[in-house]
Amino acid sequence: MDNLWHHPILLKLIFFTYYINKFYEIDNGTSTSYFFRDDERVAKETSEGMEWYLSDHIGSTSLMVDETGHEVERTDYFPYGQVRSGGLEKYGFTGQENDDDTGLMYYGARYYSPEYRVFVQPDTLLPDPYNPQALNRYSYALNNPVKYTDPSGHIVDTALDAAFILMDLNDIRQDPSDLWAWGALGADGVCAVVPFATGGGLGVKGIKAANEIDNAVDAEKAVTNTEELVKTVDNGLDAVDNVKWLDHAHKHMASSKLPWKDVVKGTKHGSAKYVQDFNDNDIKELETMVWKEGTKVEQNGKTYSVMKFDDVIGASSGQETQYVQVEYSDGFIHGRPIDESRYNKLLKDDSLK
């Protein structure tokens, strides 16, 4: 039996990966160096050269390019991480490592199954008893993978905090003397380290818009009270999103019993549909996020918020689409996937930008 393991055919089937550290690994004799910006993987180098990672808003590898900027690989995902197309890069959905042998993804504390949309081991940390979505210790990202990530396998955090901070930094770059921008950055910074707290900077900006404070002393006072502002984020956000959501009786929820290609085809003369992974709560969270974070436009007396996603989000006009519109009416919002032409048409009137 011992000699069996030295059979040349069996030896060819045995592969090993040696993880020296997060910057260097050897996979079946091929060495790869990785480069990071903070904790984000941005590039890798092999004997064939450098490749760069381009990620979406939750850190999933969407595009790999070489040193000349040419596309090497493009990957599209379903919301819970299953690969729609591409997927050759081992660090894919939310930047985590995919195990080809098991189909699972390694999140540090435990493994995650994108096929079944759950972790295969329960979380060893006690859940928040006041958050019903956290009571299932196997669930992934509070069952809301569009908004949340779980980089360690333990703590869910919002993918929007980084986007808020980048917007604040851009505001500061444009006007370093704007104390409100600095206050927004501080509030978003606090939210980034407080689980489930999001949008502190929007609270600051909402208060600024509501009070129209132009006194530097008052602004400085607001900046120094950033932590208090975080406690009133919900009130501050009222200026932006004091709305209720309409579900349209599941009009835009796709049937899981039909092949996706048939769902797409049916939208040519029927209602637009979100991807089949989305349930009612997913659609509510997504449309609420689009309303808060999308580009606001006004057309024919109606107010819309539109957003383009990195991955396919649904189908409209008989084709897959990455675009969503949310319409506001009498204190309520409701949305649907739209095609690119509709998206571009809405953006022509940018009076609310």
mmCIF file of C-alpha atoms in Angstrom:
data_model
loop_
_atom_site.group_PDB
_atom_site.id
_atom_site.type_symbol
_atom_site.label_atom_id
_atom_site.label_comp_id
_atom_site.label_asym_id
_atom_site.label_seq_id
_atom_site.Cartn_x
_atom_site.Cartn_y
_atom_site.Cartn_z
ATOM 1 C CA MET A 1 0.000 0.000 0.000
ATOM 2 C CA ASP A 2 2.845 2.388 0.789
ATOM 3 C CA ASN A 3 4.127 2.035 -2.747
ATOM 4 C CA LEU A 4 0.678 2.943 -4.081
ATOM 5 C CA TRP A 5 1.070 6.556 -2.926
ATOM 6 C CA HIS A 6 4.245 6.839 -4.995
ATOM 7 C CA HIS A 7 2.520 5.764 -8.188
ATOM 8 C CA PRO A 8 3.273 8.451 -10.828
ATOM 9 C CA ILE A 9 -0.413 8.807 -11.822
ATOM 10 C CA LEU A 10 -1.541 9.400 -8.229
ATOM 11 C CA LEU A 11 1.254 11.849 -7.610
ATOM 12 C CA LYS A 12 -0.019 13.984 -10.480
ATOM 13 C CA LEU A 13 -3.433 14.215 -8.777
ATOM 14 C CA ILE A 14 -2.142 15.481 -5.433
ATOM 15 C CA PHE A 15 -1.826 19.262 -5.160
ATOM 16 C CA PHE A 16 -0.615 21.367 -2.264
ATOM 17 C CA THR A 17 -0.863 25.059 -1.487
ATOM 18 C CA TYR A 18 1.636 26.534 0.965
ATOM 19 C CA TYR A 19 0.531 29.781 2.584
ATOM 20 C CA ILE A 20 3.687 31.570 3.708
ATOM 21 C CA ASN A 21 1.623 34.602 4.746
ATOM 22 C CA LYS A 22 -1.117 36.662 3.129
ATOM 23 C CA PHE A 23 1.473 38.206 0.791
ATOM 24 C CA TYR A 24 2.985 35.004 -0.608
ATOM 25 C CA GLU A 25 1.811 31.490 -1.433
ATOM 26 C CA ILE A 26 2.948 28.517 -3.486
ATOM 27 C CA ASP A 27 0.193 26.638 -5.310
ATOM 28 C CA ASN A 28 1.278 23.344 -6.897
ATOM 29 C CA GLY A 29 4.786 24.694 -7.383
ATOM 30 C CA THR A 30 3.700 28.094 -8.728
ATOM 31 C CA SER A 31 4.570 31.018 -6.478
ATOM 32 C CA THR A 32 2.356 34.097 -6.280
ATOM 33 C CA SER A 33 2.999 37.396 -4.522
ATOM 34 C CA TYR A 34 0.007 39.505 -3.452
ATOM 35 C CA PHE A 35 -0.139 43.236 -2.878
ATOM 36 C CA PHE A 36 -2.592 44.939 -0.537
ATOM 37 C CA ARG A 37 -3.865 48.406 0.200
ATOM 38 C CA ASP A 38 -4.832 48.146 3.862
ATOM 39 C CA ASP A 39 -6.769 44.840 3.844
ATOM 40 C CA GLU A 40 -7.851 45.020 0.205
ATOM 41 C CA ARG A 41 -6.082 42.766 -2.294
ATOM 42 C CA VAL A 42 -5.171 44.994 -5.249
ATOM 43 C CA ALA A 43 -2.654 43.023 -7.344
ATOM 44 C CA LYS A 44 -0.776 39.772 -7.744
ATOM 45 C CA GLU A 45 2.509 38.840 -9.414
ATOM 46 C CA THR A 46 3.519 35.496 -10.883
ATOM 47 C CA SER A 47 6.261 34.465 -13.284
ATOM 48 C CA GLU A 48 3.912 35.561 -16.088
ATOM 49 C CA GLY A 49 3.670 39.134 -14.807
ATOM 50 C CA MET A 50 1.394 41.424 -12.794
ATOM 51 C CA GLU A 51 -2.398 41.383 -12.699
ATOM 52 C CA TRP A 52 -4.649 43.890 -10.950
ATOM 53 C CA TYR A 53 -7.913 43.290 -9.080
ATOM 54 C CA LEU A 54 -10.868 45.582 -9.772
ATOM 55 C CA SER A 55 -13.629 45.052 -7.216
ATOM 56 C CA ASP A 56 -17.270 46.035 -6.766
ATOM 57 C CA HIS A 57 -18.840 47.807 -3.768
ATOM 58 C CA ILE A 58 -18.658 44.703 -1.541
ATOM 59 C CA GLY A 59 -15.088 43.786 -2.501
ATOM 60 C CA SER A 60 -15.861 41.011 -4.994
ATOM 61 C CA THR A 61 -13.339 40.591 -7.797
ATOM 62 C CA SER A 62 -15.228 41.736 -10.888
ATOM 63 C CA LEU A 63 -12.367 42.313 -13.300
ATOM 64 C CA MET A 64 -8.720 41.301 -13.625
ATOM 65 C CA VAL A 65 -6.460 43.381 -15.867
ATOM 66 C CA ASP A 66 -2.812 43.028 -16.825
ATOM 67 C CA GLU A 67 -0.060 45.637 -16.675
ATOM 68 C CA THR A 68 -1.192 47.165 -19.961
ATOM 69 C CA GLY A 69 -4.781 47.543 -18.751
ATOM 70 C CA HIS A 70 -6.150 44.781 -20.962
ATOM 71 C CA GLU A 71 -8.903 42.598 -19.546
ATOM 72 C CA VAL A 72 -7.719 39.187 -18.350
ATOM 73 C CA GLU A 73 -10.930 37.916 -16.790
ATOM 74 C CA ARG A 74 -14.382 39.259 -15.961
ATOM 75 C CA THR A 75 -16.572 37.627 -13.319
ATOM 76 C CA ASP A 76 -20.281 38.114 -12.639
ATOM 77 C CA TYR A 77 -21.973 36.865 -9.475
ATOM 78 C CA PHE A 78 -25.423 36.101 -8.197
ATOM 79 C CA PRO A 79 -26.203 38.105 -5.021
ATOM 80 C CA TYR A 80 -25.135 35.347 -2.617
ATOM 81 C CA GLY A 81 -21.851 34.683 -4.396
ATOM 82 C CA GLN A 82 -22.517 31.950 -6.934
ATOM 83 C CA VAL A 83 -20.585 32.628 -10.122
ATOM 84 C CA ARG A 84 -22.679 33.516 -13.183
ATOM 85 C CA SER A 85 -19.716 33.722 -15.538
ATOM 86 C CA GLY A 86 -15.934 33.723 -15.246
ATOM 87 C CA GLY A 87 -14.751 32.763 -11.800
ATOM 88 C CA LEU A 88 -11.261 31.453 -12.556
ATOM 89 C CA GLU A 89 -9.615 33.780 -10.028
ATOM 90 C CA LYS A 90 -9.454 32.001 -6.650
ATOM 91 C CA TYR A 91 -10.115 35.181 -4.642
ATOM 92 C CA GLY A 92 -13.573 36.099 -5.847
ATOM 93 C CA PHE A 93 -16.802 36.898 -3.991
ATOM 94 C CA THR A 94 -16.121 39.607 -1.362
ATOM 95 C CA GLY A 95 -12.420 38.907 -1.950
ATOM 96 C CA GLN A 96 -12.478 35.557 -0.130
ATOM 97 C CA GLU A 97 -10.791 32.358 -1.268
ATOM 98 C CA ASN A 98 -12.786 29.760 -3.163
ATOM 99 C CA ASP A 99 -12.049 26.073 -2.556
ATOM 100 C CA ASP A 100 -12.549 24.320 -5.898
ATOM 101 C CA ASP A 101 -12.651 20.868 -4.301
ATOM 102 C CA THR A 102 -15.596 21.592 -1.992
ATOM 103 C CA GLY A 103 -17.259 24.579 -3.652
ATOM 104 C CA LEU A 104 -17.002 26.418 -0.336
ATOM 105 C CA MET A 105 -15.401 29.775 0.452
ATOM 106 C CA TYR A 106 -12.998 30.349 3.327
ATOM 107 C CA TYR A 107 -13.956 33.286 5.560
ATOM 108 C CA GLY A 108 -11.387 32.802 8.316
ATOM 109 C CA ALA A 109 -13.578 31.638 11.180
ATOM 110 C CA ARG A 110 -15.635 29.230 9.058
ATOM 111 C CA TYR A 111 -16.582 28.142 5.551
ATOM 112 C CA TYR A 112 -19.435 29.573 3.497
ATOM 113 C CA SER A 113 -21.523 27.880 0.789
ATOM 114 C CA PRO A 114 -22.648 30.320 -1.935
ATOM 115 C CA GLU A 115 -24.824 27.553 -3.395
ATOM 116 C CA TYR A 116 -26.880 27.146 -0.221
ATOM 117 C CA ARG A 117 -26.336 30.765 0.940
ATOM 118 C CA VAL A 118 -25.305 29.787 4.474
ATOM 119 C CA PHE A 119 -22.184 29.107 6.516
ATOM 120 C CA VAL A 120 -21.536 25.412 7.065
ATOM 121 C CA GLN A 121 -20.679 25.972 10.731
ATOM 122 C CA PRO A 122 -22.604 28.080 13.267
ATOM 123 C CA ASP A 123 -21.130 31.367 14.415
ATOM 124 C CA THR A 124 -19.281 30.904 17.701
ATOM 125 C CA LEU A 125 -20.065 34.484 18.752
ATOM 126 C CA LEU A 126 -23.351 35.265 20.480
ATOM 127 C CA PRO A 127 -25.811 36.994 18.128
ATOM 128 C CA ASP A 128 -27.525 40.288 18.794
ATOM 129 C CA PRO A 129 -30.808 39.299 20.541
ATOM 130 C CA TYR A 130 -32.468 42.488 19.294
ATOM 131 C CA ASN A 131 -31.776 41.715 15.635
ATOM 132 C CA PRO A 132 -33.972 38.832 14.394
ATOM 133 C CA GLN A 133 -31.844 38.392 11.251
ATOM 134 C CA ALA A 134 -28.835 37.600 13.465
ATOM 135 C CA LEU A 135 -30.499 34.805 15.442
ATOM 136 C CA ASN A 136 -29.761 32.188 12.769
ATOM 137 C CA ARG A 137 -26.072 31.488 13.373
ATOM 138 C CA TYR A 138 -25.685 29.900 9.948
ATOM 139 C CA SER A 139 -27.072 32.815 7.926
ATOM 140 C CA TYR A 140 -24.792 34.938 5.758
ATOM 141 C CA ALA A 141 -24.620 38.736 6.149
ATOM 142 C CA LEU A 142 -28.042 39.059 7.808
ATOM 143 C CA ASN A 143 -29.537 37.577 4.620
ATOM 144 C CA ASN A 144 -28.733 40.832 2.824
ATOM 145 C CA PRO A 145 -25.625 40.222 0.666
ATOM 146 C CA VAL A 146 -26.127 43.350 -1.424
ATOM 147 C CA LYS A 147 -25.594 45.639 1.559
ATOM 148 C CA TYR A 148 -23.564 43.638 4.085
ATOM 149 C CA THR A 149 -20.382 41.568 4.095
ATOM 150 C CA ASP A 150 -18.886 39.201 6.661
ATOM 151 C CA PRO A 151 -15.123 39.352 6.076
ATOM 152 C CA SER A 152 -14.093 37.400 9.180
ATOM 153 C CA GLY A 153 -16.971 34.938 9.419
ATOM 154 C CA HIS A 154 -17.980 36.587 12.685
ATOM 155 C CA ILE A 155 -19.008 40.244 12.362
ATOM 156 C CA VAL A 156 -21.375 41.578 9.724
ATOM 157 C CA ASP A 157 -20.550 45.058 8.512
ATOM 158 C CA THR A 158 -21.999 47.340 5.911
ATOM 159 C CA ALA A 159 -20.197 47.745 2.622
ATOM 160 C CA LEU A 160 -21.515 51.294 2.396
ATOM 161 C CA ASP A 161 -19.271 52.774 5.114
ATOM 162 C CA ALA A 162 -16.242 52.745 2.813
ATOM 163 C CA ALA A 163 -18.258 54.411 0.059
ATOM 164 C CA PHE A 164 -19.449 57.125 2.455
ATOM 165 C CA ILE A 165 -15.890 57.813 3.615
ATOM 166 C CA LEU A 166 -14.649 58.075 0.019
ATOM 167 C CA MET A 167 -17.407 60.596 -0.739
ATOM 168 C CA ASP A 168 -16.410 62.615 2.336
ATOM 169 C CA LEU A 169 -12.761 62.611 1.280
ATOM 170 C CA ASN A 170 -13.756 63.808 -2.178
ATOM 171 C CA ASP A 171 -15.755 66.670 -0.631
ATOM 172 C CA ILE A 172 -12.721 67.631 1.467
ATOM 173 C CA ARG A 173 -10.442 67.462 -1.578
ATOM 174 C CA GLN A 174 -12.712 69.886 -3.411
ATOM 175 C CA ASP A 175 -13.000 72.282 -0.453
ATOM 176 C CA PRO A 176 -10.585 71.641 2.451
ATOM 177 C CA SER A 177 -12.113 74.571 4.365
ATOM 178 C CA ASP A 178 -15.579 72.956 4.493
ATOM 179 C CA LEU A 179 -15.926 72.045 8.162
ATOM 180 C CA TRP A 180 -19.168 70.214 7.449
ATOM 181 C CA ALA A 181 -17.263 67.829 5.172
ATOM 182 C CA TRP A 182 -14.806 67.158 7.987
ATOM 183 C CA GLY A 183 -17.733 66.558 10.345
ATOM 184 C CA ALA A 184 -19.289 64.103 7.910
ATOM 185 C CA LEU A 185 -15.970 62.263 7.641
ATOM 186 C CA GLY A 186 -15.767 62.020 11.422
ATOM 187 C CA ALA A 187 -19.312 60.686 11.705
ATOM 188 C CA ASP A 188 -18.738 58.102 8.986
ATOM 189 C CA GLY A 189 -15.478 57.124 10.661
ATOM 190 C CA VAL A 190 -17.294 56.413 13.913
ATOM 191 C CA CYS A 191 -19.973 54.444 12.048
ATOM 192 C CA ALA A 192 -17.269 52.384 10.359
ATOM 193 C CA VAL A 193 -16.150 50.982 13.709
ATOM 194 C CA VAL A 194 -19.633 50.616 15.202
ATOM 195 C CA PRO A 195 -21.389 47.515 13.795
ATOM 196 C CA PHE A 196 -24.699 48.224 12.019
ATOM 197 C CA ALA A 197 -24.287 52.016 12.344
ATOM 198 C CA THR A 198 -24.215 53.540 8.881
ATOM 199 C CA GLY A 199 -24.567 56.951 7.294
ATOM 200 C CA GLY A 200 -23.301 59.270 10.017
ATOM 201 C CA GLY A 201 -22.026 61.680 7.403
ATOM 202 C CA LEU A 202 -25.452 61.868 5.810
ATOM 203 C CA GLY A 203 -26.793 62.846 9.220
ATOM 204 C CA VAL A 204 -24.322 65.720 9.376
ATOM 205 C CA LYS A 205 -25.176 66.853 5.852
ATOM 206 C CA GLY A 206 -28.900 66.554 6.557
ATOM 207 C CA ILE A 207 -28.565 68.774 9.623
ATOM 208 C CA LYS A 208 -26.531 71.249 7.602
ATOM 209 C CA ALA A 209 -29.211 71.410 4.920
ATOM 210 C CA ALA A 210 -32.011 71.721 7.452
ATOM 211 C CA ASN A 211 -30.458 74.505 9.507
ATOM 212 C CA GLU A 212 -28.397 76.277 6.808
ATOM 213 C CA ILE A 213 -25.712 77.046 9.378
ATOM 214 C CA ASP A 214 -22.963 79.184 7.917
ATOM 215 C CA ASN A 215 -21.366 80.269 11.146
ATOM 216 C CA ALA A 216 -17.894 78.746 11.496
ATOM 217 C CA VAL A 217 -18.198 78.555 15.284
ATOM 218 C CA ASP A 218 -21.439 76.570 15.027
ATOM 219 C CA ALA A 219 -19.884 74.307 12.422
ATOM 220 C CA GLU A 220 -16.874 73.621 14.634
ATOM 221 C CA LYS A 221 -19.227 72.818 17.496
ATOM 222 C CA ALA A 222 -21.054 70.350 15.270
ATOM 223 C CA VAL A 223 -17.777 68.715 14.289
ATOM 224 C CA THR A 224 -16.683 68.246 17.892
ATOM 225 C CA ASN A 225 -20.036 66.638 18.703
ATOM 226 C CA THR A 226 -19.645 63.979 16.026
ATOM 227 C CA GLU A 227 -20.306 61.068 18.362
ATOM 228 C CA GLU A 228 -23.571 62.639 19.469
ATOM 229 C CA LEU A 229 -24.519 63.029 15.826
ATOM 230 C CA VAL A 230 -24.035 59.298 15.302
ATOM 231 C CA LYS A 231 -26.683 58.664 17.947
ATOM 232 C CA THR A 232 -29.122 60.772 15.936
ATOM 233 C CA VAL A 233 -28.278 59.407 12.508
ATOM 234 C CA ASP A 234 -31.822 58.199 11.953
ATOM 235 C CA ASN A 235 -33.213 61.673 12.643
ATOM 236 C CA GLY A 236 -30.613 63.320 10.454
ATOM 237 C CA LEU A 237 -31.445 60.972 7.611
ATOM 238 C CA ASP A 238 -35.093 62.045 7.646
ATOM 239 C CA ALA A 239 -34.155 64.863 5.260
ATOM 240 C CA VAL A 240 -33.038 62.220 2.781
ATOM 241 C CA ASP A 241 -35.078 59.059 3.263
ATOM 242 C CA ASN A 242 -38.188 59.617 5.373
ATOM 243 C CA VAL A 243 -40.137 57.294 3.101
ATOM 244 C CA LYS A 244 -41.994 53.994 3.139
ATOM 245 C CA TRP A 245 -41.508 51.126 0.712
ATOM 246 C CA LEU A 246 -44.175 49.613 -1.551
ATOM 247 C CA ASP A 247 -43.703 45.997 -2.647
ATOM 248 C CA HIS A 248 -46.130 46.061 -5.620
ATOM 249 C CA ALA A 249 -47.403 42.624 -4.528
ATOM 250 C CA HIS A 250 -44.152 40.908 -5.598
ATOM 251 C CA LYS A 251 -44.604 42.185 -9.152
ATOM 252 C CA HIS A 252 -40.862 42.310 -9.800
ATOM 253 C CA MET A 253 -39.861 39.111 -7.962
ATOM 254 C CA ALA A 254 -38.750 36.382 -10.379
ATOM 255 C CA SER A 255 -40.121 32.860 -10.155
ATOM 256 C CA SER A 256 -37.514 30.321 -9.086
ATOM 257 C CA LYS A 257 -39.367 27.597 -10.977
ATOM 258 C CA LEU A 258 -38.476 28.965 -14.405
ATOM 259 C CA PRO A 259 -35.049 28.922 -16.071
ATOM 260 C CA TRP A 260 -33.453 32.351 -15.811
ATOM 261 C CA LYS A 261 -33.318 32.705 -19.592
ATOM 262 C CA ASP A 262 -37.112 32.322 -19.698
ATOM 263 C CA VAL A 263 -37.505 34.945 -16.978
ATOM 264 C CA VAL A 264 -35.357 37.337 -19.008
ATOM 265 C CA LYS A 265 -37.322 36.622 -22.174
ATOM 266 C CA GLY A 266 -40.616 37.257 -20.372
ATOM 267 C CA THR A 267 -39.603 40.796 -19.452
ATOM 268 C CA LYS A 268 -39.676 41.854 -23.098
ATOM 269 C CA HIS A 269 -43.442 42.315 -22.937
ATOM 270 C CA GLY A 270 -43.964 41.860 -19.192
ATOM 271 C CA SER A 271 -42.826 43.277 -15.871
ATOM 272 C CA ALA A 272 -39.144 43.735 -15.088
ATOM 273 C CA LYS A 273 -37.731 41.140 -12.689
ATOM 274 C CA TYR A 274 -34.931 41.038 -10.151
ATOM 275 C CA VAL A 275 -32.534 38.081 -10.133
ATOM 276 C CA GLN A 276 -34.018 34.864 -8.781
ATOM 277 C CA ASP A 277 -31.930 34.915 -5.603
ATOM 278 C CA PHE A 278 -33.798 37.986 -4.346
ATOM 279 C CA ASN A 279 -36.629 37.592 -1.860
ATOM 280 C CA ASP A 280 -39.038 40.303 -0.732
ATOM 281 C CA ASN A 281 -36.699 41.572 1.982
ATOM 282 C CA ASP A 282 -33.721 41.673 -0.406
ATOM 283 C CA ILE A 283 -35.702 43.827 -2.839
ATOM 284 C CA LYS A 284 -36.804 46.162 -0.058
ATOM 285 C CA GLU A 285 -33.229 46.626 1.174
ATOM 286 C CA LEU A 286 -31.871 47.121 -2.331
ATOM 287 C CA GLU A 287 -34.494 49.674 -3.383
ATOM 288 C CA THR A 288 -34.091 51.543 -0.098
ATOM 289 C CA MET A 289 -30.332 51.673 -0.704
ATOM 290 C CA VAL A 290 -30.852 52.911 -4.280
ATOM 291 C CA TRP A 291 -33.156 55.630 -2.983
ATOM 292 C CA LYS A 292 -30.591 56.746 -0.402
ATOM 293 C CA GLU A 293 -27.409 56.389 -2.432
ATOM 294 C CA GLY A 294 -28.448 56.649 -6.067
ATOM 295 C CA THR A 295 -28.442 59.639 -8.396
ATOM 296 C CA LYS A 296 -31.579 61.740 -7.877
ATOM 297 C CA VAL A 297 -33.284 63.000 -11.039
ATOM 298 C CA GLU A 298 -36.594 64.673 -11.796
ATOM 299 C CA GLN A 299 -38.602 63.998 -14.921
ATOM 300 C CA ASN A 300 -42.150 65.040 -15.796
ATOM 301 C CA GLY A 301 -42.807 66.127 -12.230
ATOM 302 C CA LYS A 302 -41.686 62.800 -10.741
ATOM 303 C CA THR A 303 -38.602 62.176 -8.611
ATOM 304 C CA TYR A 304 -36.409 59.139 -9.252
ATOM 305 C CA SER A 305 -33.206 57.699 -7.874
ATOM 306 C CA VAL A 306 -31.173 55.530 -10.239
ATOM 307 C CA MET A 307 -28.105 53.349 -9.783
ATOM 308 C CA LYS A 308 -25.866 51.128 -11.879
ATOM 309 C CA PHE A 309 -24.511 47.938 -10.280
ATOM 310 C CA ASP A 310 -21.334 46.082 -11.194
ATOM 311 C CA ASP A 311 -23.202 42.795 -11.620
ATOM 312 C CA VAL A 312 -26.474 41.766 -13.238
ATOM 313 C CA ILE A 313 -29.280 42.805 -10.898
ATOM 314 C CA GLY A 314 -32.278 41.681 -12.940
ATOM 315 C CA ALA A 315 -33.917 41.773 -16.351
ATOM 316 C CA SER A 316 -35.897 44.367 -18.282
ATOM 317 C CA SER A 317 -37.052 44.720 -21.897
ATOM 318 C CA GLY A 318 -36.015 41.148 -22.633
ATOM 319 C CA GLN A 319 -32.395 41.476 -21.545
ATOM 320 C CA GLU A 320 -30.276 41.242 -18.413
ATOM 321 C CA THR A 321 -29.542 44.571 -16.781
ATOM 322 C CA GLN A 322 -27.347 46.229 -14.169
ATOM 323 C CA TYR A 323 -29.636 49.229 -13.643
ATOM 324 C CA VAL A 324 -32.365 50.011 -11.093
ATOM 325 C CA GLN A 325 -34.729 52.956 -10.753
ATOM 326 C CA VAL A 326 -36.701 53.891 -7.633
ATOM 327 C CA GLU A 327 -39.629 56.301 -7.910
ATOM 328 C CA TYR A 328 -40.907 58.536 -5.107
ATOM 329 C CA SER A 329 -44.621 59.298 -4.755
ATOM 330 C CA ASP A 330 -46.489 60.783 -1.761
ATOM 331 C CA GLY A 331 -44.060 59.511 0.862
ATOM 332 C CA PHE A 332 -43.615 56.063 -0.704
ATOM 333 C CA ILE A 333 -40.894 54.552 -2.875
ATOM 334 C CA HIS A 334 -41.100 51.659 -5.300
ATOM 335 C CA GLY A 335 -38.572 50.460 -7.840
ATOM 336 C CA ARG A 336 -37.697 48.014 -10.591
ATOM 337 C CA PRO A 337 -34.827 47.008 -12.855
ATOM 338 C CA ILE A 338 -34.543 49.119 -15.998
ATOM 339 C CA ASP A 339 -32.569 48.793 -19.204
ATOM 340 C CA GLU A 340 -29.611 50.984 -20.114
ATOM 341 C CA SER A 341 -31.598 53.224 -22.456
ATOM 342 C CA ARG A 342 -34.097 54.073 -19.714
ATOM 343 C CA TYR A 343 -31.218 54.753 -17.306
ATOM 344 C CA ASN A 344 -29.519 57.115 -19.768
ATOM 345 C CA LYS A 345 -32.808 58.847 -20.523
ATOM 346 C CA LEU A 346 -33.396 59.585 -16.846
ATOM 347 C CA LEU A 347 -29.868 60.920 -16.421
ATOM 348 C CA LYS A 348 -30.377 63.464 -19.199
ATOM 349 C CA ASP A 349 -32.324 65.571 -16.704
ATOM 350 C CA ASP A 350 -29.820 66.042 -13.883
ATOM 351 C CA SER A 351 -31.618 68.921 -12.155
ATOM 352 C CA LEU A 352 -31.340 67.252 -8.757
ATOM 353 C CA LYS A 353 -27.659 66.320 -8.940
#
